[in-house]
Amino acid sequence: MNRRDRFSTSFAQADRLLLWIYFILTLVGWLNIYSAVYDESHHSIFDMQVNYGRQLVWILTSYLLVAMVMISDSRFYSTFAYIIYFLVLILLVAVIFIGKEVSGSKSWIQYGAFQIQPAEFAKLSTSLGLAAWLGNIKRRFEDFSTQLVAYLMIFIPAVLILAQKETGSALVFASFILVLYREGMSGLILIIGLVSAVLFVLALLVNKYVLISLIALLLSVGWFYLKRHRKKISIWLVLAAFVVSSVFVFSVDYVFDRVLQPHQKTRINVLLGKEVDLKGAGYNVHQSMIAIGSGGFWGKGYMKGTQTKYNYVPEQSTDFIFCTIGEEWGFVGSLAIIGLYVVLIYRLMQLAERQRTPFSRIYGYCVAVIFFFHMAINIGMTIGLLPVIGIPLPFLSYGGSSMWAFTLLLFIFIKLDAHRHEYV
Amino acid sequence: MPVTQLSQQRKFAQRRYVLSGIVVVVAAIYLLKIFFMQVVSDKYKILSDSNVRRVVTIYPARGLILDRKGRKLVANEEAYDLMVIPRQVQNLDTAELCRLLDIDRKTFEARMKKAKDFSRYKASPFVEQIDKETYGFLQEKMYKFQGFYVQNRTLRKYPFPVAAHTLGYVGEVNPGEIAADPYYKMGDYIGKSGLEKFYETQLRGVKGEKIVLVDVFNREKGSFENGKYDKPQKPGLDLETSIDLDLQLLGEKLMQNKRGSIVALEPATGEILAIVSSPAYDPNLLVGRVRGANFNKLSRDPLKPLFNRAIQATYSPGSTFKLINALVGLQTSAITRDSRFSCQGKGSVPIACSHSHYSPLELIGAIEQSCNPYFWGVFRTTLQKTSEGDIHKGYNIWRNHVMSLGFGQAFESDIPNQAKGNIPSSNYYDRYFGPKGWNSLTIRSLSIGQGEILVTPLQLANQAAVIANRGYYFPPHVVRKINGVPTKWPRKQSSIDPRHFETIIEGMYEVFQGASGTARWYRLENIEACGKTGTVQNPHGKDHSLFIAFAPAQKPTIAIAVVVENAGFGATWAVPIASLMMEQYLTGEVKRTELLEKMSNANLL
Ligand SMILES: [Zn+2]
C-alpha cells in the first residue's frame, strides 16, 4: 500500500463519531477562546498577538498532525512504543535542567520561537509504553513482575512531572489505575483508593479522635453484621483495617503539612471551606463560579459573557475556558459539552473493546481515561467541586502543546482502530 | 491462548461497565451541580451583576449665576469625589490608599464603616472633593483599589467675594432633605440658602446615569448595551441676576467695618441692583471640604457675619416713616399739602421736635425739616378722620394703607428667609391695652416711625421704589432671566393715589436739593435726587443711621435704602453712602474719590 492509499483507507475506516466530536470540540474551543479574549483593538483572527490567533494556528497544525498520523503505518506505534516512551522520559529529565520557567513551573523546552511542554506528551508515551508492556500476550497480568513494571512505567514520568511542579499533569497519571483495573488489577485497590480519599478529606475536616471512633464503630457494626449472616471474616482483618486507617488518619496532617506546597494546602482548605482566600485560588474559583452560575439556562449569548469578557475569570482561555461556555451558553451549553466528552469517552471504551490486539485495547482505554481525568479535574475545579489544579480541558483550552498532544493521543487510536482488521 | 485466560479476559471485559459507570456518575454529579448553580440559584447572577456593572451618576454642571451684565458671580470648578462600593473592595492596600489620600487608618476605618452602614452594594462617597493633584495620582493607581472609583463633581466658585448672603451656598443633602425629595441621594448637593436654595430645581439640572462595565482591574470597559439604559443628564439653567457687580462691589466696600446694609432697586421693575449686608463673609469659605469648619467659625463670630441684615434685620423706620404717614393722611383727605401743624421745638407735647425751625410748617417743609410734632398732627388727624368714633376702624384703614406699600410682610419673590417686619394689628393693641384702652395718643410713636413698627432694609428700599414709581412696586427680586427667559413678577398697586406721591416727592426733593435739606452736602452732579433721612434711637447704643433715596427725581432708575447701625445722625453716614451708590450706578463711576475713601475707611464696629 502506498501512502496515498493508506491515507484514504485510514479515513474511510476511521470512526465517524470520533472524527465529528474532535472537529466540533476544536471548533467550539476556538470560538470560546475568541470570545474570551476578544478585544476590539485586534481584528484579524490570524493575529498572532492574541490567543485566538495562535490557537487557530495550533488547530490547523493539529489537522496536519492528523494527516500525518493517517499516512503513517499503524504498526509504527506498537513497534516504537518503548522507544517513544524512553525518548519522552529523557525529555522529562532534560527539562529539569534546560527547561524554561513559565509561571512557576519549569516544564517548557524552547527551541527558537518554538516551545513545547514534554509533560503533555508524556501521557501519550506512557499510554504507548503501557499498552506495549501489558499488551504482550506472553505476559500475564497476575505476575508480580508484570504489575511492578507497569506501576513503575506510570510512576516514573509522574514523579518527573511533579518535579516540574506540574501537579495537574502528574495527577492525570493516576488515571492509568483505571486501565490496570480493566486489565485485571484487584478492584480492592480502587475501593481502598476511594476510601483513602474520603478519609483524607474527613481527617482534614473532622476531629481525628471522633473520626477514629467512627471508624471503630463502623468496623464493629460491619463485623457483627457479617457474623450474623454467617460470613467468615477474621477478627484480625478487621483489627488490621482499624489500625491502618487510624495510622492513615493521623498521617494526613503530616502529609498535608510537609508534603504539599503551601498554595496546594490553601487550595484544599478553600475547597473544604476552611479558609477564605479571595486573593489567590479562592478568588479564581469564586469568579469562575460566578461566571458559570450567572449563565442561567440558556446562557448570556455568544460574546455576551460579562464575567469572562472583562477578565474577571483568570486564565479564562486556558484552565478556565469552561467558564466562557457556562456563562455564554448556559446550562444547555454545559450539558452539550459534558455530553460530548461522555460520548467521546464512552465511544473510546466501546471501540477499545472491539480491538483484536491487547495493545490497541489498552491504548484505547488509556486515551479514554486520560480524557476522562482531564474533563473531570478541569470542570470539577471550575464549578468548585475540586481544588484548583491547572490542567487543560482537551481540545477546548488554549495551548499548542496540549492541543497537539491530545490530537496525537486520539488519532493514534483512531488509526489503530481503522486498521484493526489488519492485525491477527 | 489458554481457556482460563480467555474466560478471565471475558470477566475483565465486564469491568468496562464499571468504568463507564464512573464516567456517567461523575458527569451526572457535575451537571447537577451546574444545574443548581445556573438554574436553581440566583446567587451567582446577583454577584455577576455587581461585579461588572457600575452605575455612575453624571452630575450636570450646576447653573451659573451672572450679574446683570453677564459677569459671573458664581462659577463652577471641577471636583472629584472618591466613591466606594464596600462589597467590591478586595485586595486593598489600605496603607497606600491612606497615604495617597493623606488620611490616617482610623479615619479610613470610620469612613469605611459609614459606607458599609449605608449600603454594601451601593456607592457612597468616601473622600469628597479631592484636589486635582491627588486626583492625578489616584487615577494612575485606581486599578489597585478595587471597589473604588472617582466621581466627577462640580464645586461652586466665586470669582468675586460679594453678595454671599443673597447668593447662598450649596451643601450636602441631609437625611430630611432626602426624605422630602427622592431625587436626592446621599452625597448629593443641594442649595441651602439664598438663590441656591430658591432656584435649586433650576440650578441643579437633572442628574444622569451611565452604566459602565468594569473589569476586574477596576478599568472601565465602555458602556453597557451601548448606553441603552443610560439616562442623559440635563445641565442646570443659568440665572441672570439683576445685580450690578460694580455697584455691589462698591456697596461692600463702603460698608466694610460697619454694621448695616444697602439695598438698591430698579424702581420700574423691582430688580435688586445691589444688596449688601455687613459684616459679610467670603462665599468661597463655604465651599468644599472646608465648609463645615468655616461655617462653625462664622456662626460663632460675635459680629454675626452669617446674618443677612438686608432682609432679616428689623429696625424702627424712624423719620423715613413720616413719608408713609403723610401719604395715608393725603389719601384719607385728613390733610392737604397746605395743612399746617404748629411746633414748639424741643418743648412740643406730646412729641418733641429734634431741632428748631420756623413754625408752623406746611407738608413739604415738614418733610424737609423732619418735624416730629407736624407728623404727630398728621397721624392724629388721620385717625380722627377715619375712625368715626372707633379707633379700631381708623387704625385698620391706616394699617391697610401702610401694608399696601409693602410693609409688615415678606415679599413673594426669590429671596428666602425674609423677616416680615411688623405693622401691629389692632388686636395687638387690644391685647396690650384692652379694647377700649387705647387711642391715637397711646400709639403716637407710630407717627414718627418709632414704637412697635419694624421694617427691614429691603422694605425701606421698596418704600423708596414705590414713591419713585408714584404708587406701585414689583416685589424686589434678584433673578431677572433664567436661561435667557425673563422672570415674571406681579405688579403691586398701593392704595395711595399717584398724585399724593408727587406731593411728598417735592418734600424729598428738598431734602437733597433744598437750601436747608439734610442731604444737601451730598448732592449729585447734574442729577437731581430725592431722599429722606432717619435716625433711630437704639436702646443698645448709638442711634442707627437710615436713609432712603431715589434718582433721578423725574424718571427714577435707582431707589436705595441704607442702614448703618450705631452710626449716629442719619445724614452723617447713610446719606453719603447712598449718594455714592447712586453716583456709581447713574454715571458708571465715582468721582468723589475722597468721600469714597473716607466712607470706606471708616470703622464703626
Ligand atoms: Zn418741628
PDB file of C-alpha atoms in Angstrom, chain A residues 80-243:
ATOM      1  CA  PHE A  80       8.238   2.007  18.547  1.00  0.00           C
ATOM      2  CA  ALA A  81       6.196   2.278  21.755  1.00  0.00           C
ATOM      3  CA  TYR A  82       9.133   1.682  24.109  1.00  0.00           C
ATOM      4  CA  ILE A  83      11.437   3.951  22.160  1.00  0.00           C
ATOM      5  CA  ILE A  84       8.896   6.751  22.254  1.00  0.00           C
ATOM      6  CA  TYR A  85       8.379   6.116  25.955  1.00  0.00           C
ATOM      7  CA  PHE A  86      12.090   6.420  26.703  1.00  0.00           C
ATOM      8  CA  LEU A  87      12.602   9.409  24.425  1.00  0.00           C
ATOM      9  CA  VAL A  88       9.931  11.363  26.275  1.00  0.00           C
ATOM     10  CA  LEU A  89      11.384  10.176  29.576  1.00  0.00           C
ATOM     11  CA  ILE A  90      14.725  11.662  28.531  1.00  0.00           C
ATOM     12  CA  LEU A  91      12.984  14.889  27.604  1.00  0.00           C
ATOM     13  CA  LEU A  92      11.293  14.950  31.014  1.00  0.00           C
ATOM     14  CA  VAL A  93      14.662  14.635  32.692  1.00  0.00           C
ATOM     15  CA  ALA A  94      16.227  17.162  30.356  1.00  0.00           C
ATOM     16  CA  VAL A  95      13.559  19.732  31.005  1.00  0.00           C
ATOM     17  CA  ILE A  96      14.553  19.796  34.665  1.00  0.00           C
ATOM     18  CA  PHE A  97      17.970  21.030  33.573  1.00  0.00           C
ATOM     19  CA  ILE A  98      17.373  23.013  30.392  1.00  0.00           C
ATOM     20  CA  GLY A  99      13.733  23.883  30.849  1.00  0.00           C
ATOM     21  CA  LYS A 100      12.379  27.368  30.730  1.00  0.00           C
ATOM     22  CA  GLU A 101      10.403  28.566  33.678  1.00  0.00           C
ATOM     23  CA  VAL A 102       6.876  29.699  32.876  1.00  0.00           C
ATOM     24  CA  SER A 103       4.723  30.922  35.744  1.00  0.00           C
ATOM     25  CA  GLY A 104       6.377  28.899  38.450  1.00  0.00           C
ATOM     26  CA  SER A 105       6.789  25.626  36.650  1.00  0.00           C
ATOM     27  CA  LYS A 106       9.902  24.589  34.791  1.00  0.00           C
ATOM     28  CA  SER A 107       8.288  22.447  32.170  1.00  0.00           C
ATOM     29  CA  TRP A 108       8.953  24.043  28.832  1.00  0.00           C
ATOM     30  CA  ILE A 109      11.623  23.266  26.311  1.00  0.00           C
ATOM     31  CA  GLN A 110      12.355  26.093  23.993  1.00  0.00           C
ATOM     32  CA  TYR A 111      13.964  25.853  20.607  1.00  0.00           C
ATOM     33  CA  GLY A 112      13.984  29.223  18.875  1.00  0.00           C
ATOM     34  CA  ALA A 113      10.479  30.579  18.781  1.00  0.00           C
ATOM     35  CA  PHE A 114       9.156  27.109  19.238  1.00  0.00           C
ATOM     36  CA  GLN A 115       8.390  25.727  22.665  1.00  0.00           C
ATOM     37  CA  ILE A 116       6.809  22.529  23.859  1.00  0.00           C
ATOM     38  CA  GLN A 117       5.859  21.014  27.153  1.00  0.00           C
ATOM     39  CA  PRO A 118       7.117  17.412  27.310  1.00  0.00           C
ATOM     40  CA  ALA A 119       4.687  16.686  30.153  1.00  0.00           C
ATOM     41  CA  GLU A 120       1.799  16.908  27.714  1.00  0.00           C
ATOM     42  CA  PHE A 121       3.418  14.252  25.532  1.00  0.00           C
ATOM     43  CA  ALA A 122       4.313  12.033  28.468  1.00  0.00           C
ATOM     44  CA  LYS A 123       0.684  10.943  28.701  1.00  0.00           C
ATOM     45  CA  LEU A 124       0.877   9.745  25.120  1.00  0.00           C
ATOM     46  CA  SER A 125       4.235   7.993  25.526  1.00  0.00           C
ATOM     47  CA  THR A 126       3.171   6.340  28.780  1.00  0.00           C
ATOM     48  CA  SER A 127      -0.027   5.126  27.133  1.00  0.00           C
ATOM     49  CA  LEU A 128       2.006   3.598  24.333  1.00  0.00           C
ATOM     50  CA  GLY A 129       4.566   2.102  26.674  1.00  0.00           C
ATOM     51  CA  LEU A 130       1.953   0.677  28.992  1.00  0.00           C
ATOM     52  CA  ALA A 131      -0.032  -0.747  26.077  1.00  0.00           C
ATOM     53  CA  ALA A 132       3.109  -2.380  24.720  1.00  0.00           C
ATOM     54  CA  TRP A 133       4.101  -3.834  28.085  1.00  0.00           C
ATOM     55  CA  LEU A 134       0.722  -5.186  29.136  1.00  0.00           C
ATOM     56  CA  GLY A 135      -0.356  -5.990  25.607  1.00  0.00           C
ATOM     57  CA  ASN A 136       2.339  -8.589  25.136  1.00  0.00           C
ATOM     58  CA  ILE A 137       0.420 -11.846  25.046  1.00  0.00           C
ATOM     59  CA  LYS A 138       3.309 -13.722  26.610  1.00  0.00           C
ATOM     60  CA  ARG A 139       2.872 -11.662  29.741  1.00  0.00           C
ATOM     61  CA  ARG A 140       0.325 -12.454  32.471  1.00  0.00           C
ATOM     62  CA  PHE A 141      -1.107  -9.576  34.470  1.00  0.00           C
ATOM     63  CA  GLU A 142      -1.237 -11.684  37.634  1.00  0.00           C
ATOM     64  CA  ASP A 143       2.540 -11.902  37.672  1.00  0.00           C
ATOM     65  CA  PHE A 144       4.079  -9.639  40.241  1.00  0.00           C
ATOM     66  CA  SER A 145       6.828  -8.508  37.865  1.00  0.00           C
ATOM     67  CA  THR A 146       4.290  -7.506  35.220  1.00  0.00           C
ATOM     68  CA  GLN A 147       2.436  -5.319  37.672  1.00  0.00           C
ATOM     69  CA  LEU A 148       5.577  -3.851  39.208  1.00  0.00           C
ATOM     70  CA  VAL A 149       6.948  -2.770  35.838  1.00  0.00           C
ATOM     71  CA  ALA A 150       3.544  -1.345  34.902  1.00  0.00           C
ATOM     72  CA  TYR A 151       3.389   0.704  38.104  1.00  0.00           C
ATOM     73  CA  LEU A 152       6.939   1.925  37.572  1.00  0.00           C
ATOM     74  CA  MET A 153       6.151   2.930  33.986  1.00  0.00           C
ATOM     75  CA  ILE A 154       3.370   5.120  35.338  1.00  0.00           C
ATOM     76  CA  PHE A 155       5.153   6.303  38.445  1.00  0.00           C
ATOM     77  CA  ILE A 156       8.480   7.452  36.979  1.00  0.00           C
ATOM     78  CA  PRO A 157       7.128  10.021  34.465  1.00  0.00           C
ATOM     79  CA  ALA A 158       4.573  11.141  37.044  1.00  0.00           C
ATOM     80  CA  VAL A 159       7.299  11.907  39.571  1.00  0.00           C
ATOM     81  CA  LEU A 160       9.399  13.686  36.959  1.00  0.00           C
ATOM     82  CA  ILE A 161       6.419  15.841  36.047  1.00  0.00           C
ATOM     83  CA  LEU A 162       5.707  16.533  39.687  1.00  0.00           C
ATOM     84  CA  ALA A 163       9.302  17.697  39.964  1.00  0.00           C
ATOM     85  CA  GLN A 164       8.473  20.314  37.331  1.00  0.00           C
ATOM     86  CA  LYS A 165       5.634  21.458  39.583  1.00  0.00           C
ATOM     87  CA  GLU A 166       3.033  20.405  37.056  1.00  0.00           C
ATOM     88  CA  THR A 167       0.771  18.864  39.682  1.00  0.00           C
ATOM     89  CA  GLY A 168      -2.211  18.641  37.373  1.00  0.00           C
ATOM     90  CA  SER A 169      -0.423  16.699  34.657  1.00  0.00           C
ATOM     91  CA  ALA A 170       1.131  14.397  37.236  1.00  0.00           C
ATOM     92  CA  LEU A 171      -2.279  13.719  38.743  1.00  0.00           C
ATOM     93  CA  VAL A 172      -3.569  12.581  35.372  1.00  0.00           C
ATOM     94  CA  PHE A 173      -1.194   9.609  35.602  1.00  0.00           C
ATOM     95  CA  ALA A 174      -3.431   8.280  38.350  1.00  0.00           C
ATOM     96  CA  SER A 175      -5.992   7.668  35.605  1.00  0.00           C
ATOM     97  CA  PHE A 176      -3.904   4.699  34.407  1.00  0.00           C
ATOM     98  CA  ILE A 177      -5.054   2.871  37.544  1.00  0.00           C
ATOM     99  CA  LEU A 178      -8.430   2.562  35.809  1.00  0.00           C
ATOM    100  CA  VAL A 179      -6.726   0.941  32.816  1.00  0.00           C
ATOM    101  CA  LEU A 180      -4.936  -1.514  35.084  1.00  0.00           C
ATOM    102  CA  TYR A 181      -8.262  -2.256  36.708  1.00  0.00           C
ATOM    103  CA  ARG A 182      -9.719  -3.085  33.321  1.00  0.00           C
ATOM    104  CA  GLU A 183      -6.778  -5.363  32.654  1.00  0.00           C
ATOM    105  CA  GLY A 184      -7.216  -7.333  35.851  1.00  0.00           C
ATOM    106  CA  MET A 185      -5.984  -5.349  38.819  1.00  0.00           C
ATOM    107  CA  SER A 186      -7.843  -6.121  42.007  1.00  0.00           C
ATOM    108  CA  GLY A 187     -10.923  -3.992  42.477  1.00  0.00           C
ATOM    109  CA  LEU A 188      -9.958  -3.728  46.137  1.00  0.00           C
ATOM    110  CA  ILE A 189      -7.255  -1.221  45.190  1.00  0.00           C
ATOM    111  CA  LEU A 190      -9.892   1.055  43.654  1.00  0.00           C
ATOM    112  CA  ILE A 191     -12.020   0.771  46.781  1.00  0.00           C
ATOM    113  CA  ILE A 192      -9.040   1.396  49.040  1.00  0.00           C
ATOM    114  CA  GLY A 193      -8.138   4.387  46.899  1.00  0.00           C
ATOM    115  CA  LEU A 194     -11.670   5.751  47.229  1.00  0.00           C
ATOM    116  CA  VAL A 195     -11.809   5.135  50.980  1.00  0.00           C
ATOM    117  CA  SER A 196      -8.412   6.811  51.464  1.00  0.00           C
ATOM    118  CA  ALA A 197      -9.604   9.864  49.558  1.00  0.00           C
ATOM    119  CA  VAL A 198     -12.723  10.111  51.718  1.00  0.00           C
ATOM    120  CA  LEU A 199     -10.684   9.585  54.885  1.00  0.00           C
ATOM    121  CA  PHE A 200      -8.188  12.213  53.789  1.00  0.00           C
ATOM    122  CA  VAL A 201     -10.895  14.811  53.379  1.00  0.00           C
ATOM    123  CA  LEU A 202     -12.626  13.817  56.603  1.00  0.00           C
ATOM    124  CA  ALA A 203      -9.353  13.868  58.509  1.00  0.00           C
ATOM    125  CA  LEU A 204      -8.870  17.469  57.479  1.00  0.00           C
ATOM    126  CA  LEU A 205     -12.415  18.428  58.412  1.00  0.00           C
ATOM    127  CA  VAL A 206     -13.329  16.359  61.457  1.00  0.00           C
ATOM    128  CA  ASN A 207     -11.594  15.915  64.790  1.00  0.00           C
ATOM    129  CA  LYS A 208      -9.268  12.920  64.443  1.00  0.00           C
ATOM    130  CA  TYR A 209     -10.406  11.118  67.605  1.00  0.00           C
ATOM    131  CA  VAL A 210     -14.036  11.488  66.619  1.00  0.00           C
ATOM    132  CA  LEU A 211     -13.128  10.137  63.213  1.00  0.00           C
ATOM    133  CA  ILE A 212     -11.275   7.132  64.629  1.00  0.00           C
ATOM    134  CA  SER A 213     -14.150   6.363  66.963  1.00  0.00           C
ATOM    135  CA  LEU A 214     -16.450   6.488  63.969  1.00  0.00           C
ATOM    136  CA  ILE A 215     -14.209   4.093  62.052  1.00  0.00           C
ATOM    137  CA  ALA A 216     -14.132   1.701  65.028  1.00  0.00           C
ATOM    138  CA  LEU A 217     -17.908   1.873  65.286  1.00  0.00           C
ATOM    139  CA  LEU A 218     -18.394   1.251  61.565  1.00  0.00           C
ATOM    140  CA  LEU A 219     -15.964  -1.681  61.550  1.00  0.00           C
ATOM    141  CA  SER A 220     -17.538  -3.403  64.566  1.00  0.00           C
ATOM    142  CA  VAL A 221     -21.052  -2.907  63.232  1.00  0.00           C
ATOM    143  CA  GLY A 222     -19.887  -4.346  59.914  1.00  0.00           C
ATOM    144  CA  TRP A 223     -18.182  -7.246  61.646  1.00  0.00           C
ATOM    145  CA  PHE A 224     -21.256  -8.155  63.712  1.00  0.00           C
ATOM    146  CA  TYR A 225     -23.460  -7.840  60.660  1.00  0.00           C
ATOM    147  CA  LEU A 226     -21.281 -10.171  58.640  1.00  0.00           C
ATOM    148  CA  LYS A 227     -21.031 -12.619  61.511  1.00  0.00           C
ATOM    149  CA  ARG A 228     -24.782 -12.820  61.931  1.00  0.00           C
ATOM    150  CA  HIS A 229     -25.082 -13.647  58.235  1.00  0.00           C
ATOM    151  CA  ARG A 230     -22.559 -16.419  58.850  1.00  0.00           C
ATOM    152  CA  LYS A 231     -19.939 -14.929  56.611  1.00  0.00           C
ATOM    153  CA  LYS A 232     -16.425 -15.915  57.541  1.00  0.00           C
ATOM    154  CA  ILE A 233     -14.364 -12.911  58.426  1.00  0.00           C
ATOM    155  CA  SER A 234     -11.243 -12.827  60.510  1.00  0.00           C
ATOM    156  CA  ILE A 235     -11.216 -10.559  63.537  1.00  0.00           C
ATOM    157  CA  TRP A 236      -7.577  -9.862  62.698  1.00  0.00           C
ATOM    158  CA  LEU A 237      -8.521  -8.430  59.307  1.00  0.00           C
ATOM    159  CA  VAL A 238     -10.950  -6.040  60.981  1.00  0.00           C
ATOM    160  CA  LEU A 239      -8.338  -5.040  63.533  1.00  0.00           C
ATOM    161  CA  ALA A 240      -5.766  -4.538  60.783  1.00  0.00           C
ATOM    162  CA  ALA A 241      -8.194  -2.350  58.892  1.00  0.00           C
ATOM    163  CA  PHE A 242      -8.711  -0.313  62.047  1.00  0.00           C
ATOM    164  CA  VAL A 243      -5.008   0.133  62.697  1.00  0.00           C
TER     165      VAL A 243
END
